[in-house]
């Protein structure tokens, strides 16, 4: 049986208005999850960066349904990246990526 998943829409912020590249965003997500959950916890949470909008600094992260709470906690706990302050703010959660990115969900257009 296929495992259910959730998609998280996150807004990436940094001090001084720093903009992150797609590669930096990916590294930040995985660093956050591995540092709080460890290798085994990260594997069970099933976190994966699916999309990134560098202009609006929006990320779509996929997580296993059973590990979504741990994934949110790990991402929210990340406050530093490459010597600067940063934050990941949860904007929405959905079981379907299309509904998460719909204009009525608070994110105009595709992330």
PDB file of C-alpha atoms in Angstrom:
ATOM      1  CA  UNK A   1       0.000   0.000   0.000  1.00  0.00           C
ATOM      2  CA  UNK A   2       1.229   3.455  -0.900  1.00  0.00           C
ATOM      3  CA  UNK A   3       2.134   5.750   1.982  1.00  0.00           C
ATOM      4  CA  UNK A   4       0.170   8.979   2.248  1.00  0.00           C
ATOM      5  CA  UNK A   5       2.023  12.256   2.059  1.00  0.00           C
ATOM      6  CA  UNK A   6       1.484  15.912   2.830  1.00  0.00           C
ATOM      7  CA  UNK A   7       2.835  18.958   1.047  1.00  0.00           C
ATOM      8  CA  UNK A   8       4.020  21.916   3.102  1.00  0.00           C
ATOM      9  CA  UNK A   9       4.195  25.441   1.699  1.00  0.00           C
ATOM     10  CA  UNK A  10       6.955  27.388   3.442  1.00  0.00           C
ATOM     11  CA  UNK A  11       8.188  30.973   3.201  1.00  0.00           C
ATOM     12  CA  UNK A  12      11.943  31.361   3.532  1.00  0.00           C
ATOM     13  CA  UNK A  13      13.180  34.482   5.286  1.00  0.00           C
ATOM     14  CA  UNK A  14      16.638  35.751   6.133  1.00  0.00           C
ATOM     15  CA  UNK A  15      18.145  38.766   7.834  1.00  0.00           C
ATOM     16  CA  UNK A  16      19.068  41.613   5.559  1.00  0.00           C
ATOM     17  CA  UNK A  17      16.619  40.414   2.894  1.00  0.00           C
ATOM     18  CA  UNK A  18      19.065  37.786   1.637  1.00  0.00           C
ATOM     19  CA  UNK A  19      17.727  35.695  -1.244  1.00  0.00           C
ATOM     20  CA  UNK A  20      18.518  31.996  -1.432  1.00  0.00           C
ATOM     21  CA  UNK A  21      19.218  29.990  -4.578  1.00  0.00           C
ATOM     22  CA  UNK A  22      17.421  26.696  -5.256  1.00  0.00           C
ATOM     23  CA  UNK A  23      20.520  24.732  -4.240  1.00  0.00           C
ATOM     24  CA  UNK A  24      20.860  26.681  -0.976  1.00  0.00           C
ATOM     25  CA  UNK A  25      17.166  26.146  -0.195  1.00  0.00           C
ATOM     26  CA  UNK A  26      17.537  22.409  -0.772  1.00  0.00           C
ATOM     27  CA  UNK A  27      20.603  22.267   1.449  1.00  0.00           C
ATOM     28  CA  UNK A  28      18.863  24.300   4.168  1.00  0.00           C
ATOM     29  CA  UNK A  29      15.852  21.940   4.226  1.00  0.00           C
ATOM     30  CA  UNK A  30      17.946  18.787   4.474  1.00  0.00           C
ATOM     31  CA  UNK A  31      20.301  20.332   7.019  1.00  0.00           C
ATOM     32  CA  UNK A  32      17.329  21.328   9.199  1.00  0.00           C
ATOM     33  CA  UNK A  33      15.776  17.874   9.109  1.00  0.00           C
ATOM     34  CA  UNK A  34      18.993  15.919   9.662  1.00  0.00           C
ATOM     35  CA  UNK A  35      20.195  18.164  12.502  1.00  0.00           C
ATOM     36  CA  UNK A  36      17.013  17.757  14.566  1.00  0.00           C
ATOM     37  CA  UNK A  37      15.784  14.289  13.592  1.00  0.00           C
ATOM     38  CA  UNK A  38      18.984  12.466  12.724  1.00  0.00           C
ATOM     39  CA  UNK A  39      19.361  10.058   9.836  1.00  0.00           C
ATOM     40  CA  UNK A  40      16.711   7.566  10.927  1.00  0.00           C
ATOM     41  CA  UNK A  41      14.159  10.239  11.852  1.00  0.00           C
ATOM     42  CA  UNK A  42      14.749  12.079   8.579  1.00  0.00           C
ATOM     43  CA  UNK A  43      14.174   8.868   6.642  1.00  0.00           C
ATOM     44  CA  UNK A  44      10.892   8.140   8.431  1.00  0.00           C
ATOM     45  CA  UNK A  45       9.694  11.752   7.967  1.00  0.00           C
ATOM     46  CA  UNK A  46      10.272  11.391   4.209  1.00  0.00           C
ATOM     47  CA  UNK A  47      11.124  15.061   3.667  1.00  0.00           C
ATOM     48  CA  UNK A  48      11.862  16.110   0.096  1.00  0.00           C
ATOM     49  CA  UNK A  49      12.032  19.556  -1.510  1.00  0.00           C
ATOM     50  CA  UNK A  50       9.641  19.459  -4.469  1.00  0.00           C
ATOM     51  CA  UNK A  51       9.549  23.070  -5.724  1.00  0.00           C
ATOM     52  CA  UNK A  52      11.218  26.401  -5.028  1.00  0.00           C
ATOM     53  CA  UNK A  53      10.345  29.885  -6.244  1.00  0.00           C
ATOM     54  CA  UNK A  54      13.513  32.004  -5.893  1.00  0.00           C
ATOM     55  CA  UNK A  55      11.637  35.256  -6.546  1.00  0.00           C
ATOM     56  CA  UNK A  56       9.136  34.837  -3.733  1.00  0.00           C
ATOM     57  CA  UNK A  57      11.338  32.523  -1.659  1.00  0.00           C
ATOM     58  CA  UNK A  58       8.550  29.921  -1.405  1.00  0.00           C
ATOM     59  CA  UNK A  59       9.250  26.218  -0.968  1.00  0.00           C
ATOM     60  CA  UNK A  60       7.038  23.181  -1.377  1.00  0.00           C
ATOM     61  CA  UNK A  61       8.257  20.310   0.774  1.00  0.00           C
ATOM     62  CA  UNK A  62       6.842  16.782   0.670  1.00  0.00           C
ATOM     63  CA  UNK A  63       6.634  14.816   3.932  1.00  0.00           C
ATOM     64  CA  UNK A  64       5.236  11.442   4.942  1.00  0.00           C
ATOM     65  CA  UNK A  65       1.843  11.784   6.630  1.00  0.00           C
ATOM     66  CA  UNK A  66       3.091  10.011   9.755  1.00  0.00           C
ATOM     67  CA  UNK A  67       6.157  12.280   9.970  1.00  0.00           C
ATOM     68  CA  UNK A  68       4.628  15.644   9.080  1.00  0.00           C
ATOM     69  CA  UNK A  69       4.684  16.951  12.681  1.00  0.00           C
ATOM     70  CA  UNK A  70       8.355  16.079  13.054  1.00  0.00           C
ATOM     71  CA  UNK A  71       9.142  17.658   9.694  1.00  0.00           C
ATOM     72  CA  UNK A  72       7.375  20.907  10.637  1.00  0.00           C
ATOM     73  CA  UNK A  73       9.211  21.032  13.965  1.00  0.00           C
ATOM     74  CA  UNK A  74      12.588  20.440  12.327  1.00  0.00           C
ATOM     75  CA  UNK A  75      12.014  23.110   9.667  1.00  0.00           C
ATOM     76  CA  UNK A  76      10.724  25.653  12.193  1.00  0.00           C
ATOM     77  CA  UNK A  77      13.708  25.045  14.469  1.00  0.00           C
ATOM     78  CA  UNK A  78      16.208  26.054  11.779  1.00  0.00           C
ATOM     79  CA  UNK A  79      17.371  29.578  12.640  1.00  0.00           C
ATOM     80  CA  UNK A  80      20.873  29.756  11.182  1.00  0.00           C
ATOM     81  CA  UNK A  81      22.368  28.956   7.798  1.00  0.00           C
ATOM     82  CA  UNK A  82      25.875  29.742   6.567  1.00  0.00           C
ATOM     83  CA  UNK A  83      26.577  32.240   9.318  1.00  0.00           C
ATOM     84  CA  UNK A  84      23.333  34.206   8.931  1.00  0.00           C
ATOM     85  CA  UNK A  85      19.941  34.134  10.599  1.00  0.00           C
ATOM     86  CA  UNK A  86      17.052  32.554   8.709  1.00  0.00           C
ATOM     87  CA  UNK A  87      13.552  31.192   9.271  1.00  0.00           C
ATOM     88  CA  UNK A  88      11.102  28.886   7.557  1.00  0.00           C
ATOM     89  CA  UNK A  89       7.469  29.902   8.109  1.00  0.00           C
ATOM     90  CA  UNK A  90       4.683  27.440   7.411  1.00  0.00           C
ATOM     91  CA  UNK A  91       2.119  28.949   5.022  1.00  0.00           C
ATOM     92  CA  UNK A  92      -0.064  25.900   4.399  1.00  0.00           C
ATOM     93  CA  UNK A  93      -0.448  22.118   4.369  1.00  0.00           C
ATOM     94  CA  UNK A  94      -2.288  19.975   1.823  1.00  0.00           C
ATOM     95  CA  UNK A  95      -2.549  16.421   0.586  1.00  0.00           C
ATOM     96  CA  UNK A  96      -2.432  17.655  -3.012  1.00  0.00           C
ATOM     97  CA  UNK A  97       0.235  19.960  -4.362  1.00  0.00           C
ATOM     98  CA  UNK A  98      -2.220  21.635  -6.758  1.00  0.00           C
ATOM     99  CA  UNK A  99      -4.542  22.749  -3.958  1.00  0.00           C
ATOM    100  CA  UNK A 100      -1.607  24.088  -1.989  1.00  0.00           C
ATOM    101  CA  UNK A 101      -0.498  26.302  -4.868  1.00  0.00           C
ATOM    102  CA  UNK A 102      -3.985  27.520  -5.846  1.00  0.00           C
ATOM    103  CA  UNK A 103      -4.443  31.312  -5.593  1.00  0.00           C
ATOM    104  CA  UNK A 104      -7.152  30.891  -2.942  1.00  0.00           C
ATOM    105  CA  UNK A 105      -4.621  29.067  -0.733  1.00  0.00           C
ATOM    106  CA  UNK A 106      -2.647  32.270  -0.287  1.00  0.00           C
ATOM    107  CA  UNK A 107       0.015  31.630  -2.907  1.00  0.00           C
ATOM    108  CA  UNK A 108      -0.698  33.349  -6.203  1.00  0.00           C
ATOM    109  CA  UNK A 109       0.537  31.262  -9.094  1.00  0.00           C
ATOM    110  CA  UNK A 110       2.946  28.373  -9.025  1.00  0.00           C
ATOM    111  CA  UNK A 111       5.810  28.218  -6.538  1.00  0.00           C
TER     112      UNK A 111
END
